[in-house]
Short mmCIF file of C-alpha atoms and ligand atoms in Angstrom, two decimals:
data_model
loop_
_atom_site.label_atom_id
_atom_site.label_comp_id
_atom_site.label_asym_id
_atom_site.label_seq_id
_atom_site.Cartn_x
_atom_site.Cartn_y
_atom_site.Cartn_z
CA MET A 1 89.68 77.19 91.09
CA LEU A 2 89.04 76.91 87.43
CA PHE A 3 88.19 80.14 85.99
CA PHE A 4 86.08 79.74 82.97
CA SER A 5 83.18 77.47 82.39
CA GLY A 6 83.95 75.42 79.32
CA ALA A 7 80.89 76.82 77.64
CA LEU A 8 82.10 80.37 77.77
CA PHE A 9 85.52 79.42 76.60
CA ILE A 10 84.19 77.58 73.62
CA SER A 11 81.66 80.18 72.62
CA LEU A 12 84.15 83.00 72.94
CA ALA A 13 86.90 81.07 71.27
CA VAL A 14 84.55 80.47 68.41
CA CYS A 15 83.33 83.98 68.13
CA VAL A 16 86.63 85.67 68.79
CA HIS A 17 89.01 83.47 66.91
CA LEU A 18 87.60 80.58 65.05
CA THR A 19 84.72 81.81 62.99
CA PRO A 20 86.69 82.26 59.80
CA TYR A 21 88.29 78.86 60.09
CA PHE A 22 85.63 76.54 61.43
CA PRO A 23 82.17 76.65 60.06
CA SER A 24 80.49 75.19 63.14
CA VAL A 25 80.95 74.63 66.82
CA SER A 26 81.03 70.85 66.45
CA ASP A 27 84.03 71.19 64.16
CA PHE A 28 85.71 73.21 66.82
CA VAL A 29 85.01 70.72 69.57
CA THR A 30 86.70 67.95 67.63
CA SER A 31 89.73 70.09 66.84
CA VAL A 32 90.62 71.70 70.12
CA GLN A 33 94.29 71.32 69.38
CA SER A 34 94.00 73.84 66.61
CA VAL A 35 93.52 76.63 69.12
CA VAL A 36 97.25 76.70 69.60
CA ILE A 37 97.56 78.48 66.27
CA PHE A 38 96.14 81.60 67.79
CA ASP A 39 98.59 81.95 70.61
CA ASN A 40 100.70 84.62 68.99
CA ARG A 41 97.83 86.84 68.20
CA ASP A 42 96.61 86.59 71.77
CA ASP A 43 99.92 87.92 72.89
CA SER A 44 99.78 90.96 70.64
CA CYS A 45 96.18 91.58 71.69
CA ILE A 46 97.25 91.82 75.32
CA ASN A 47 99.44 94.75 74.29
CA LEU A 48 96.51 96.48 72.58
CA VAL A 49 93.84 95.97 75.20
CA ASN A 50 94.27 99.49 76.64
CA GLU A 51 93.66 101.17 73.27
CA VAL A 52 90.46 102.92 74.16
CA VAL A 53 89.00 106.03 72.53
CA TRP A 54 86.31 108.37 73.79
CA ASP A 55 83.40 109.95 72.09
CA MET A 56 82.14 112.79 74.26
CA LYS A 57 79.11 113.62 72.18
CA PRO A 58 76.31 113.27 73.03
CA MET A 59 77.63 111.73 76.24
CA ARG A 60 80.71 110.03 77.61
CA ASN A 61 81.07 106.95 75.52
CA TRP A 62 84.10 104.82 75.09
CA GLY A 63 85.09 101.96 72.87
CA TRP A 64 88.20 100.27 71.60
CA SER A 65 90.12 101.97 68.85
CA LYS A 66 88.97 101.24 65.33
CA SER A 67 92.45 100.65 63.99
CA TRP A 68 92.60 97.34 62.13
CA LYS A 69 95.03 95.79 64.59
CA VAL A 70 92.76 96.50 67.52
CA MET A 71 89.64 95.52 65.56
CA ALA A 72 91.24 92.16 64.82
CA CYS A 73 91.36 91.42 68.55
CA GLU A 74 87.57 91.79 68.74
CA PHE A 75 87.55 93.16 72.24
CA GLN A 76 84.08 93.41 73.63
CA LYS A 77 82.26 94.98 76.53
CA LEU A 78 81.09 92.04 78.61
CA GLY A 79 77.60 92.00 80.05
CA LYS A 80 76.43 90.54 83.32
CA GLY A 81 75.94 87.03 81.97
CA ASP A 82 79.41 86.73 80.50
CA ILE A 83 81.02 88.28 83.56
CA SER A 84 79.20 85.77 85.74
CA ASP A 85 80.52 82.91 83.64
CA LEU A 86 83.98 84.37 83.54
CA LEU A 87 84.31 84.99 87.27
CA ASN A 88 82.22 82.07 88.51
CA GLY A 89 83.96 80.55 91.49
CA SER A 90 86.73 83.15 91.52
CA TRP A 91 88.25 85.16 94.30
CA VAL A 92 89.03 88.67 93.13
CA VAL A 93 91.09 91.07 95.25
CA VAL A 94 91.49 94.75 94.46
CA ALA A 95 94.00 96.51 96.68
CA GLY A 96 95.07 100.11 96.71
CA ASP A 97 93.77 103.63 97.30
CA SER A 98 90.55 105.36 96.31
CA GLN A 99 91.21 104.69 92.61
CA SER A 100 91.03 100.97 93.37
CA ARG A 101 87.84 101.47 95.34
CA LEU A 102 86.29 103.11 92.28
CA VAL A 103 87.29 100.09 90.21
CA VAL A 104 85.49 97.84 92.69
CA GLN A 105 82.43 100.05 92.42
CA SER A 106 82.49 99.76 88.63
CA LEU A 107 82.91 95.99 88.66
CA LEU A 108 80.03 95.57 91.11
CA GLY A 109 77.97 98.03 89.08
CA LEU A 110 78.24 95.66 86.13
CA VAL A 111 76.97 92.63 88.03
CA LEU A 112 74.57 93.91 90.70
CA ASN A 113 71.27 95.64 90.13
CA SER A 114 70.86 99.26 91.17
CA GLU A 115 69.00 98.57 94.44
CA ARG A 116 71.71 96.19 95.56
CA MET A 117 74.35 98.76 94.54
CA GLU A 118 72.62 101.44 96.62
CA SER A 119 72.50 99.13 99.62
CA ILE A 120 76.24 98.42 99.62
CA LYS A 121 77.52 101.93 98.88
CA GLY A 122 77.72 102.93 102.54
CA ASP A 123 80.02 100.04 103.38
CA LEU A 124 82.04 100.21 100.20
CA PHE A 125 82.85 103.88 100.65
CA ARG A 126 83.64 103.81 104.35
CA ARG A 127 86.79 105.90 104.46
CA HIS A 128 90.10 104.09 104.68
CA SER A 129 88.49 100.69 105.21
CA ASP A 130 88.46 97.28 103.64
CA TYR A 131 85.34 95.90 102.05
CA GLY A 132 84.32 92.39 101.13
CA ILE A 133 81.34 90.83 99.39
CA VAL A 134 80.33 87.43 98.11
CA VAL A 135 78.09 87.69 95.09
CA GLU A 136 76.30 84.37 95.56
CA GLU A 137 74.47 84.23 92.29
CA MET A 138 77.76 84.21 90.41
CA GLY A 139 79.93 82.51 93.00
CA MET A 140 82.38 85.41 93.14
CA LYS A 141 84.18 86.60 96.23
CA LEU A 142 85.43 90.15 95.90
CA ASP A 143 87.63 91.91 98.41
CA PHE A 144 88.77 95.48 98.43
CA VAL A 145 91.85 95.98 100.59
CA TRP A 146 92.68 99.51 101.65
CA ALA A 147 96.37 99.70 100.81
CA PRO A 148 97.35 103.28 100.00
CA TYR A 149 101.10 102.56 100.01
CA VAL A 150 103.12 100.06 98.05
CA ALA A 151 104.44 98.77 101.40
CA ASN A 152 100.85 97.80 102.24
CA LEU A 153 100.64 95.84 98.99
CA SER A 154 103.85 93.99 99.85
CA ASN A 155 102.35 93.10 103.24
CA LEU A 156 99.27 91.82 101.53
CA MET A 157 101.41 89.59 99.30
CA MET A 158 103.13 88.26 102.42
CA GLY A 159 99.71 87.50 103.90
CA PHE A 160 98.70 85.48 100.86
CA LYS A 161 101.98 83.64 101.03
CA GLN A 162 101.65 82.85 104.71
CA ASN A 163 98.09 81.65 104.25
CA ARG A 164 99.08 79.72 101.14
CA SER A 165 95.97 81.08 99.58
CA TYR A 166 96.03 83.35 96.56
CA PRO A 167 93.20 85.10 94.78
CA ASP A 168 92.51 84.21 91.16
CA VAL A 169 92.69 87.84 90.15
CA LEU A 170 94.67 90.51 91.94
CA VAL A 171 94.49 94.18 91.00
CA MET A 172 96.93 96.49 92.78
CA GLY A 173 97.83 100.13 92.53
CA ALA A 174 99.33 102.77 94.81
CA GLY A 175 101.35 105.91 94.30
CA LEU A 176 99.46 109.12 95.02
CA TRP A 177 99.62 108.78 98.80
CA HIS A 178 103.34 108.28 98.68
CA MET A 179 103.70 111.23 96.34
CA LEU A 180 101.71 113.44 98.71
CA HIS A 181 103.24 112.33 102.00
CA PHE A 182 106.82 111.44 101.01
CA THR A 183 107.26 113.21 97.68
CA ASN A 184 110.30 111.08 96.91
CA ALA A 185 110.28 109.07 93.70
CA SER A 186 113.39 107.07 94.50
CA SER A 187 111.91 105.85 97.75
CA TYR A 188 108.76 104.87 95.82
CA GLY A 189 111.03 102.97 93.45
CA VAL A 190 112.60 101.05 96.33
CA ASP A 191 109.13 100.03 97.54
CA LEU A 192 108.11 98.93 94.04
CA LYS A 193 111.19 96.76 93.66
CA SER A 194 110.49 95.06 96.93
CA LEU A 195 106.86 94.52 95.87
CA ARG A 196 108.07 93.02 92.65
CA SER A 197 110.24 90.51 94.43
CA SER A 198 107.41 89.52 96.77
CA VAL A 199 105.13 89.01 93.77
CA VAL A 200 107.61 86.95 91.82
CA VAL A 201 108.32 84.49 94.61
CA SER A 202 104.68 83.50 95.03
CA VAL A 203 104.02 79.90 94.25
CA ARG A 204 100.71 80.09 92.57
CA SER A 205 100.50 83.40 90.87
CA PRO A 206 97.13 85.02 90.35
CA HIS A 207 96.29 87.02 87.25
CA LEU A 208 98.01 90.25 88.17
CA PHE A 209 97.05 93.78 87.21
CA TRP A 210 98.49 97.15 88.06
CA LEU A 211 96.11 100.07 88.28
CA GLY A 212 98.00 103.06 86.92
CA MET A 213 97.82 106.53 88.41
CA PRO A 214 95.29 108.94 86.92
CA MET A 215 96.28 112.14 85.17
CA LEU A 216 96.30 114.89 87.75
CA ILE A 217 94.86 118.22 86.74
CA ASN A 218 96.85 120.43 89.02
CA GLY A 219 94.60 123.48 89.02
CA MET A 220 91.61 121.35 90.02
CA LEU A 221 93.22 119.60 93.01
CA ASN A 222 91.35 120.52 96.17
CA THR A 223 94.10 121.50 98.62
CA GLU A 224 97.13 123.73 98.44
CA GLU A 225 99.34 120.87 99.62
CA LYS A 226 98.15 118.66 96.78
CA ARG A 227 98.66 121.38 94.19
CA GLU A 228 102.18 121.87 95.44
CA LYS A 229 103.32 118.27 95.91
CA LEU A 230 101.37 116.47 93.21
CA SER A 231 103.08 118.40 90.43
CA ASP A 232 103.47 117.22 86.86
CA GLU A 233 107.21 116.79 87.38
CA MET A 234 106.66 114.59 90.40
CA TRP A 235 103.98 112.60 88.56
CA HIS A 236 106.43 111.88 85.76
CA ALA A 237 109.20 110.99 88.18
CA TYR A 238 106.88 108.47 89.87
CA ASP A 239 105.80 107.11 86.51
CA LYS A 240 109.41 106.63 85.48
CA VAL A 241 110.33 104.62 88.56
CA LEU A 242 107.25 102.49 87.99
CA ARG A 243 108.51 101.69 84.50
CA ASP A 244 112.03 101.08 85.78
CA SER A 245 110.80 98.79 88.55
CA ARG A 246 109.92 96.16 85.93
CA LEU A 247 106.68 95.44 87.71
CA LEU A 248 104.71 95.91 84.51
CA HIS A 249 104.24 93.27 81.85
CA ARG A 250 105.37 95.69 79.14
CA TYR A 251 108.75 95.97 80.85
CA GLY A 252 109.19 92.30 81.54
CA GLY A 253 107.23 92.19 84.80
CA PRO A 254 104.27 90.24 86.15
CA CYS A 255 101.48 92.87 86.16
CA LEU A 256 99.39 93.97 83.23
CA LEU A 257 98.78 97.72 83.33
CA LEU A 258 95.24 99.01 83.48
CA ASP A 259 96.11 102.32 81.93
CA ILE A 260 94.13 104.82 84.00
CA GLN A 261 96.52 107.51 82.84
CA SER A 262 95.52 107.28 79.22
CA LEU A 263 91.86 106.63 80.06
CA SER A 264 91.70 109.69 82.29
CA TRP A 265 93.78 111.83 79.94
CA ASN A 266 91.55 111.01 76.99
CA CYS A 267 88.34 111.47 78.94
CA GLY A 268 89.77 114.81 80.06
CA PRO A 269 88.92 117.60 82.52
CA ARG A 270 85.21 117.24 81.83
CA CYS A 271 85.38 113.80 83.48
CA THR A 272 86.62 114.93 86.90
CA VAL A 273 85.59 117.42 89.56
CA ASP A 274 88.72 117.27 91.72
CA GLY A 275 91.42 116.66 89.11
CA MET A 276 92.12 113.23 90.56
CA HIS A 277 89.00 111.07 90.81
CA TYR A 278 87.25 110.53 87.50
CA ASP A 279 83.76 109.63 86.35
CA GLY A 280 82.57 106.07 86.60
CA ALA A 281 83.00 105.59 82.85
CA VAL A 282 86.80 105.73 83.25
CA TYR A 283 86.88 102.95 85.83
CA GLU A 284 84.27 100.96 83.97
CA ALA A 285 86.54 101.02 80.93
CA ALA A 286 89.38 99.78 83.16
CA VAL A 287 87.20 96.90 84.35
CA GLN A 288 86.30 95.93 80.79
CA ILE A 289 89.99 96.05 79.86
CA LEU A 290 90.70 93.71 82.76
CA LEU A 291 87.94 91.31 81.73
CA ASN A 292 89.14 91.21 78.13
CA ALA A 293 92.69 90.60 79.29
CA LEU A 294 91.48 87.73 81.47
CA LEU A 295 89.80 86.18 78.46
CA ILE A 296 93.02 86.34 76.50
CA GLU A 297 95.17 85.09 79.35
CA SER A 298 92.97 82.17 80.15
CA HIS A 299 92.95 81.02 76.55
CA GLN A 300 96.66 80.69 76.94
CA LYS A 301 96.21 78.87 80.20
CA LEU A 302 93.75 76.39 78.82
CA ILE A 303 95.92 75.69 75.81
CA THR A 304 99.11 74.90 77.66
C1 NAG B 401 78.94 78.45 88.52
O1 NAG B 401 79.56 77.19 88.41
C2 NAG B 401 78.88 76.16 89.09
C3 NAG B 401 79.73 74.88 89.02
O2 NAG B 401 80.32 74.72 87.77
C4 NAG B 401 77.50 75.97 88.45
O3 NAG B 401 76.78 74.96 89.11
C5 NAG B 401 76.75 77.30 88.55
O4 NAG B 401 75.51 77.19 87.88
C6 NAG B 401 77.56 78.42 87.94
N1 NAG B 401 76.87 79.67 88.18
C7 NAG B 401 76.76 80.60 87.25
C8 NAG B 401 76.06 81.84 87.65
O5 NAG B 401 77.21 80.45 86.13
C1 NAG B 402 100.29 101.01 105.19
O1 NAG B 402 101.65 101.27 105.29
C2 NAG B 402 101.94 102.42 106.06
C3 NAG B 402 103.40 102.75 105.86
O2 NAG B 402 104.18 101.59 105.97
C4 NAG B 402 101.56 102.15 107.50
O3 NAG B 402 101.84 103.24 108.30
C5 NAG B 402 100.07 101.86 107.53
O4 NAG B 402 99.66 101.46 108.83
C6 NAG B 402 99.69 100.74 106.56
N1 NAG B 402 98.26 100.71 106.44
C7 NAG B 402 97.59 99.58 106.34
C8 NAG B 402 96.11 99.70 106.18
O5 NAG B 402 98.13 98.50 106.39
C1 NAG B 403 95.09 85.06 106.09
O1 NAG B 403 94.22 84.28 106.90
C2 NAG B 403 93.66 84.98 108.00
C3 NAG B 403 92.89 83.98 108.84
O2 NAG B 403 91.96 83.27 108.06
C4 NAG B 403 92.78 86.10 107.50
O3 NAG B 403 92.22 86.83 108.57
C5 NAG B 403 93.64 87.03 106.64
O4 NAG B 403 92.83 88.05 106.10
C6 NAG B 403 94.32 86.24 105.54
N1 NAG B 403 95.21 87.14 104.83
C7 NAG B 403 95.18 87.30 103.50
C8 NAG B 403 96.14 88.27 102.97
O5 NAG B 403 94.44 86.68 102.78
C1 NAG B 404 114.48 109.69 99.08
O1 NAG B 404 114.50 108.28 99.23
C2 NAG B 404 115.78 107.72 99.10
C3 NAG B 404 115.64 106.20 99.06
O2 NAG B 404 114.86 105.74 100.13
C4 NAG B 404 116.68 108.22 100.22
O3 NAG B 404 117.97 107.68 100.09
C5 NAG B 404 116.73 109.74 100.14
O4 NAG B 404 117.46 110.25 101.24
C6 NAG B 404 115.35 110.34 100.14
N1 NAG B 404 115.44 111.76 99.84
C7 NAG B 404 114.90 112.68 100.64
C8 NAG B 404 115.06 114.09 100.18
O5 NAG B 404 114.33 112.39 101.67
#
């Protein structure tokens, strides 16, 4: 399924990249080849897309860093219309634990009105369950797959492979359940490596994202077991094996990180009640990071 309507691509290409070079859209349309010039910058922008800063006063507000490098990428918070264009006809799958479910909530919150949001909340938050919705007005199919362990994500990849049917966008993330119930970073690392090999062998690769683990605020965790097992040391050990697994784009892997760690760290203790699940603003920022990354990636796709 093609991902972007031509109209969105052109208007964004013009406003993001071409304004200084082409005085009008018609110039752009007759010189599509010229887009290639901007390839390199797209690549560096992918590495900057997580550079978000928070302004807590008067309320939780976030935006991309104002450093000149980040400014040059002209990241933008997409509204409902642009998201509809961007995801029109797409199949989006978000798989993981409750962090992933919160990402789904934030994505839907950007495209559905509040009554519709209220009406789906019961189903979306049914404990330990999958959830699926087709948003007809924008032609988007969105599935949340409850997959608290990396092994569940590998199974999901196998399912796609067997069905020969891959989503256009796949967001995955798991770690905290393993940390709580196995508390063994090297075993987590083994699972990640096997996930990586199942991802790499897929024929038609979706746009892949990895939802990072949030910062854990130990003293706020709500059970004694969590406070004991989800320690800072263990968190860092899990984070290290994630880096070593080469699952992430930054380390030569297929998945772009949605950096919940830095988003949650920067939003801070005021943004969580249980030291683990954060306010909607954190996940909404992650969704906007994902959307901006998709814009950049699909430029590259359309060019080649
Ligand atoms: C989605 O794309 C289809 C086919 O290109 C088009 O007919 C429809 O109007 C689009 N819908 C939205 C919401 O953009
Ligand atoms: C996820 O994986 C675990 C461990 O392999 C397994 O026990 C569980 O049934 C799986 N859950 C789902 C929803 O597939
Ligand atoms: C594979 O197809 C079956 C039958 O249509 C469906 O139930 C299942 O959810 C699909 N699996 C994946 C991972 O898409
Ligand atoms: C941790 O996992 C590794 C790899 O699966 C295994 O070899 C090791 O015995 C486990 N350690 C403990 C303490 O269970």
